[in-house]
Coordinates of C-alpha atoms in Angstrom, one line a residue:
A97 CA -93.9 -31.2 -52.5
A98 CA -95.5 -28.8 -51.1
R99 CA -99.4 -28.1 -52.6
V100 CA -101.6 -24.9 -52.0
W101 CA -105.3 -24.4 -52.4
Y102 CA -107.5 -21.3 -52.1
L103 CA -111.0 -21.5 -50.6
F104 CA -113.5 -18.2 -51.5
V105 CA -116.8 -18.2 -49.8
L106 CA -119.7 -15.5 -50.1
A107 CA -122.6 -16.0 -48.6
T108 CA -125.3 -13.4 -49.3
D109 CA -129.3 -13.6 -47.5
N110 CA -132.5 -12.4 -49.4
G111 CA -133.5 -9.9 -46.6
T112 CA -133.8 -6.2 -46.4
P113 CA -131.3 -4.9 -46.5
Q114 CA -129.4 -7.6 -48.3
R115 CA -126.4 -8.4 -46.2
Q116 CA -122.9 -10.7 -47.2
S117 CA -120.1 -11.8 -45.6
F118 CA -116.9 -12.9 -47.6
C119 CA -114.2 -15.9 -46.0
S120 CA -111.2 -16.7 -47.5
L121 CA -109.1 -19.8 -46.6
R122 CA -105.6 -21.1 -47.7
I123 CA -104.6 -24.6 -47.1
N124 CA -101.6 -25.9 -47.1
L125 CA -100.4 -29.2 -47.8
L126 CA -97.1 -30.0 -46.9
D127 CA -95.1 -33.6 -47.6
L128 CA -92.9 -33.6 -44.0
N129 CA -92.7 -37.6 -43.8
D130 CA -90.8 -39.0 -46.8
N131 CA -91.2 -42.5 -45.1
P132 CA -93.5 -44.9 -46.6
P133 CA -96.6 -46.1 -44.9
G134 CA -96.3 -49.2 -42.8
N135 CA -97.9 -51.9 -40.2
I136 CA -97.8 -51.5 -36.4
N137 CA -99.1 -55.0 -36.0
Q138 CA -98.6 -57.6 -38.4
I139 CA -101.2 -60.7 -38.4
N140 CA -100.0 -63.8 -39.6

């Protein structure tokens, strides 16, 4: 199952003239490996 998140950032300063910048970020999380996690080296 894929999940998607969106992050929106707006930065503004207090200068004269006031300046601002906007950025958007899309994050995709995909489940590509259906195998459970395992140990490479087992300790007895």
